Short mmCIF file of C-alpha atoms and ligand atoms in Angstrom, two decimals:
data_model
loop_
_atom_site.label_atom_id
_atom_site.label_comp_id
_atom_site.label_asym_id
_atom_site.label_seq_id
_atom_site.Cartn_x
_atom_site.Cartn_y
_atom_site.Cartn_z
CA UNK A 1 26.09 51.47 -5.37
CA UNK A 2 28.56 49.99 -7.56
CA UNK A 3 31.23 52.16 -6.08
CA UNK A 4 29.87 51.20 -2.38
CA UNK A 5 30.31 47.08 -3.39
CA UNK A 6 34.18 47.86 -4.34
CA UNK A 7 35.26 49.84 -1.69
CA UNK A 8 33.69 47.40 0.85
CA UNK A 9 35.45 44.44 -1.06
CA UNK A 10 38.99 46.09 -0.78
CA UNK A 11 38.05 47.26 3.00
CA UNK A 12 36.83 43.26 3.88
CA UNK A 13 39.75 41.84 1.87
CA UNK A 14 42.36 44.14 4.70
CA UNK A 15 40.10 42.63 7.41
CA UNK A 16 41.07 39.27 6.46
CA UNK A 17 44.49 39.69 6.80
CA UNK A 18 43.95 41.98 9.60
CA UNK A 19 42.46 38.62 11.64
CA UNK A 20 44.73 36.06 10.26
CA UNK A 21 42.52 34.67 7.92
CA UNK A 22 44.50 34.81 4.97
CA UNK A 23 47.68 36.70 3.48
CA UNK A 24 49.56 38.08 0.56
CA UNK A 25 47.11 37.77 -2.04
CA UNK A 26 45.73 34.67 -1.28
CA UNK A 27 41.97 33.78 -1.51
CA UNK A 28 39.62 36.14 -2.70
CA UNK A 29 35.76 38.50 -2.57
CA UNK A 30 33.33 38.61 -3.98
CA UNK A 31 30.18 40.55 -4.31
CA UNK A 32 26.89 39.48 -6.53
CA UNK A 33 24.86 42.40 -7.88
CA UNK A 34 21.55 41.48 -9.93
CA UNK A 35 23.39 39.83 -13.08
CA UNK A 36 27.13 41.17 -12.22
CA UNK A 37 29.80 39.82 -9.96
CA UNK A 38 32.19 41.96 -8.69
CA UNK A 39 35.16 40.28 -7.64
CA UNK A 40 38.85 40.75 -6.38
CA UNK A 41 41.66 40.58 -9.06
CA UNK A 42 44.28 37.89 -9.47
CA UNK A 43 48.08 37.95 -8.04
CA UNK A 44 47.75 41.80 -6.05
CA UNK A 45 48.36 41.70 -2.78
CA UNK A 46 45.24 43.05 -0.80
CA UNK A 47 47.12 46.02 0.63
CA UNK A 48 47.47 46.77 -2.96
CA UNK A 49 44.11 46.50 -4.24
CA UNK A 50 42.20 49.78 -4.77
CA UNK A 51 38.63 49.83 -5.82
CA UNK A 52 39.46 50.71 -9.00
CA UNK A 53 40.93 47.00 -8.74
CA UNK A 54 37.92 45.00 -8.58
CA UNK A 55 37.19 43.18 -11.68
CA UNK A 56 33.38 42.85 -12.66
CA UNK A 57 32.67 39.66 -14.38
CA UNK A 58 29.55 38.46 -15.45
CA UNK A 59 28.26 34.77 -15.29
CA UNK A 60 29.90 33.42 -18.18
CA UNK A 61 33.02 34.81 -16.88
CA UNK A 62 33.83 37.37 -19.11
CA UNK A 63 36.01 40.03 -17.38
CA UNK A 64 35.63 43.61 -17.68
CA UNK A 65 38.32 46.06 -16.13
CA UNK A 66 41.22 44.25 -15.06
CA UNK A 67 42.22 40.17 -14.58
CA UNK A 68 39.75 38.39 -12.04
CA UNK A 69 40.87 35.94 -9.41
CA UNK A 70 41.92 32.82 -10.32
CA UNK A 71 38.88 30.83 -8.57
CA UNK A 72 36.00 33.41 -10.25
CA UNK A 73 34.73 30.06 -11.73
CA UNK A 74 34.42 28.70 -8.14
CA UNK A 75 32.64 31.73 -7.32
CA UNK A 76 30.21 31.54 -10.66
CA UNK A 77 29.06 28.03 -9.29
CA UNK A 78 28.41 28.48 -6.16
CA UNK A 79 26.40 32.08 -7.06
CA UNK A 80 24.64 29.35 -10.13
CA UNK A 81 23.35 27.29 -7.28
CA UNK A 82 22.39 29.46 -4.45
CA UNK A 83 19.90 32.11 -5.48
CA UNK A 84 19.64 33.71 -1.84
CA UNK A 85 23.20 34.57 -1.58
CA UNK A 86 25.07 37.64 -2.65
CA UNK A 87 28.58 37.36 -1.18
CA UNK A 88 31.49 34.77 -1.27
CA UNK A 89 34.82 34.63 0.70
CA UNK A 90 37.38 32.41 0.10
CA UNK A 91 40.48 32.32 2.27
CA UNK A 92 43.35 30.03 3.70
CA UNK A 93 43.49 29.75 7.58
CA UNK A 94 45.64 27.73 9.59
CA UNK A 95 43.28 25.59 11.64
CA UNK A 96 40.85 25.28 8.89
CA UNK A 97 43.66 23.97 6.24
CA UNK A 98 44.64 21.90 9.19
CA UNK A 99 41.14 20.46 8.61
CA UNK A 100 40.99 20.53 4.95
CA UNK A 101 44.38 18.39 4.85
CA UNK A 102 43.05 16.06 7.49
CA UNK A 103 39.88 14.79 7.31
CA UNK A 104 36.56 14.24 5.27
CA UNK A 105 34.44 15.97 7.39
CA UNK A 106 33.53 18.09 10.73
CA UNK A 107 30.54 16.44 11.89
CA UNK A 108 28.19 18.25 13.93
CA UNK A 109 29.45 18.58 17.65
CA UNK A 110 28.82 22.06 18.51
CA UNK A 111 25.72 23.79 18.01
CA UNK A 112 27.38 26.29 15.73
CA UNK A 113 27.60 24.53 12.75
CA UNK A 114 23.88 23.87 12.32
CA UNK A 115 23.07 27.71 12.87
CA UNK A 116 25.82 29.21 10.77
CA UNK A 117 26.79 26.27 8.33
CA UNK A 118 23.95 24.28 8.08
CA UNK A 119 25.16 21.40 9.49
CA UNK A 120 28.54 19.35 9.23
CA UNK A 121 31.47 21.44 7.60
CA UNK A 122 32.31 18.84 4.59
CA UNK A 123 35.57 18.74 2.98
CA UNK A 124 34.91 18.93 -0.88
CA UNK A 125 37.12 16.89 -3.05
CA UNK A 126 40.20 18.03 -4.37
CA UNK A 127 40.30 20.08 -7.59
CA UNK A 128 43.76 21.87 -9.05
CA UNK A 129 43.05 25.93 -8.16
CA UNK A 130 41.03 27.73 -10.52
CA UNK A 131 39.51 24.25 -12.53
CA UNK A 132 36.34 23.27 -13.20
CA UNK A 133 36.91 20.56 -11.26
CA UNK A 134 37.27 22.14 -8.30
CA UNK A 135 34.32 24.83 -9.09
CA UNK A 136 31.69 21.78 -9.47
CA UNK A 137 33.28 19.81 -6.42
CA UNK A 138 32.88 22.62 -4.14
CA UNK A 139 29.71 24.04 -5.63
CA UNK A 140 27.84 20.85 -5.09
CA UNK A 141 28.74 21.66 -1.02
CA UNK A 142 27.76 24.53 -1.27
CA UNK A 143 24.46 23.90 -2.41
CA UNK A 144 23.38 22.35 1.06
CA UNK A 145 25.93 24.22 3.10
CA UNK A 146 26.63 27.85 3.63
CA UNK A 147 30.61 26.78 3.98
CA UNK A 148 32.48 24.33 2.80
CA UNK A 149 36.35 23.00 3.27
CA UNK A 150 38.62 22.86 0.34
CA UNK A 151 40.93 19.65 0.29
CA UNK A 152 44.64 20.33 0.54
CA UNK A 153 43.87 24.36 0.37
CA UNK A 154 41.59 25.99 2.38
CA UNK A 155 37.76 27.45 3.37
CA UNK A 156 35.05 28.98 1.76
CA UNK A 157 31.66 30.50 3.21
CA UNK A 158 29.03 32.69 1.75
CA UNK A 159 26.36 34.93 3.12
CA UNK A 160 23.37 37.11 1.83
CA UNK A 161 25.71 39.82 1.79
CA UNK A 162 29.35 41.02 2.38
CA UNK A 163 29.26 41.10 6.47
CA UNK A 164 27.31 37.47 6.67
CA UNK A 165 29.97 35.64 4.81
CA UNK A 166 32.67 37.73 6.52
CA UNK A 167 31.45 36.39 10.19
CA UNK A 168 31.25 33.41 8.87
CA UNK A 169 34.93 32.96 7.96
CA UNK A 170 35.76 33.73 11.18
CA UNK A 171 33.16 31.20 12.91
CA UNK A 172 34.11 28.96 10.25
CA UNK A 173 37.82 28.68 11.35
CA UNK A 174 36.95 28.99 15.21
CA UNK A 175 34.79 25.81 14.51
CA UNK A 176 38.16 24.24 13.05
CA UNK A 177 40.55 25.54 16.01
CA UNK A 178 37.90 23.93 18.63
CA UNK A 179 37.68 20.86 16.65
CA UNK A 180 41.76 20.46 16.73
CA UNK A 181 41.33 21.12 20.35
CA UNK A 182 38.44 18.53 21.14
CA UNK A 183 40.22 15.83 18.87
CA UNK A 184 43.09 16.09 21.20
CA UNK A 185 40.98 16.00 24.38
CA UNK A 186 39.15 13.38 23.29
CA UNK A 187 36.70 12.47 20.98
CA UNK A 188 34.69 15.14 19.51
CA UNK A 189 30.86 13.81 20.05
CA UNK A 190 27.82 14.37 17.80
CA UNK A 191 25.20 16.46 18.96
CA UNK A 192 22.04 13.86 20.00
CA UNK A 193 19.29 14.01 17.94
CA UNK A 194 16.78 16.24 19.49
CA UNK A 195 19.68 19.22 19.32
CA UNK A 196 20.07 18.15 15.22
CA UNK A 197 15.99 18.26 14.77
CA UNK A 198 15.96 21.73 16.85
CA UNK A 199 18.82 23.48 14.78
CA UNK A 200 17.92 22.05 11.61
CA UNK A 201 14.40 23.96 11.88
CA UNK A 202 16.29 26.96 13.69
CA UNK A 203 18.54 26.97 10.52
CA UNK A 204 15.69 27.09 7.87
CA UNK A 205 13.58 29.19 9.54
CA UNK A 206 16.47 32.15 8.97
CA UNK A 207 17.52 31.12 5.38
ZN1 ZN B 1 42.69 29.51 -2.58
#
């Protein structure tokens, strides 16, 4: 199994540069199994990365077989609060750095967010890469939210496993291209209330 969980990281980590999601070695996987994190190592481009790669860190951080990314703390606190999730992806898309650079928040005017994010996509506050700063600003999202917006850097989404948080990414930075494009059309309006009440229970009902 532990084999399996490494060779899908390094296969999911091609697929985001494949779509445009991220590049070089920028962002980074990961996988929780029971009390061990698997996750992708720091500085090598994904290209690079064999499974032999992944770094398994537990959750105090401790590394075993090679350096871990940067952000594993980031990943440790958002695993900490969020018992029903398994995988994390963090990368750095155009639109939704666009977003993260922009403004506090994507409220919720498309249906999309409720059923995939959980509501509006918040921008957490800014933290230097790899502090504990930025693990406990973007944790705290994350505990209501199954993505969140990094200020001044990029995205991050999980999912109960590997393929969940993968489709998210992608919905995650569609959301941001069609909120670009409905800023410039006009102004991008809220859902009314009876579509919130609706996809808030739609949402829990599938966590
Ligand atoms: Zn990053």
């Amino acid at each position: 199994m532990e084999e399996e969980i490494r060779k899908r990281i390094v296969e999911a980590g091609n697929k985001l540069v494949e779509k445009g999601l991220t590049y070089g070695s920028s962002g980074n996987i990961s996988v929780r199994y029971g009390d061990k994190i698997f996750i992708t190592p720091s500085g090598i481009p994904y290209h690079k990365i064999s499974p032999d790669d992944i770094v398994e860190i537990d959750f105090e951080g401790n590394e075993r077989g090679g350096r871990a990314s940067i952000e594993a703390p980031m990943h440790i606190a958002i695993y900490r609060g969020r018992k029903n999730i398994n995988a994390i992806v963090h990368f750095h898309s155009p639109y939704s750095m666009a977003c993260a650079a922009s403004v506090d928040e994507i409220p919720v005017f498309l249906d999309e967010l409720f059923s995939h994010v959980g509501g509006s996509l918040i921008v957490a506050k800014y933290g230097v890469p790899g502090s504990k700063k930025l693990a406990e600003n973007v944790s705290s999202v994350m505990k209501e939210r199954n993505a969140a917006l990094l200020r001044g850097h990029g995205a991050v989404c999980c999912g109960k496993n590997l393929e969940e948080a993968m489709e998210l990414a992608e919905i995650v930075e569609r959301i941001c291209r069609v909120y670009i494009l409905a800023s410039i059309a006009g102004e991008p309006k809220k859902l009314p209330e009876e579509g919130i009440k609706y996809q808030i229970k739609a949402f829990k009902e599938k966590q």
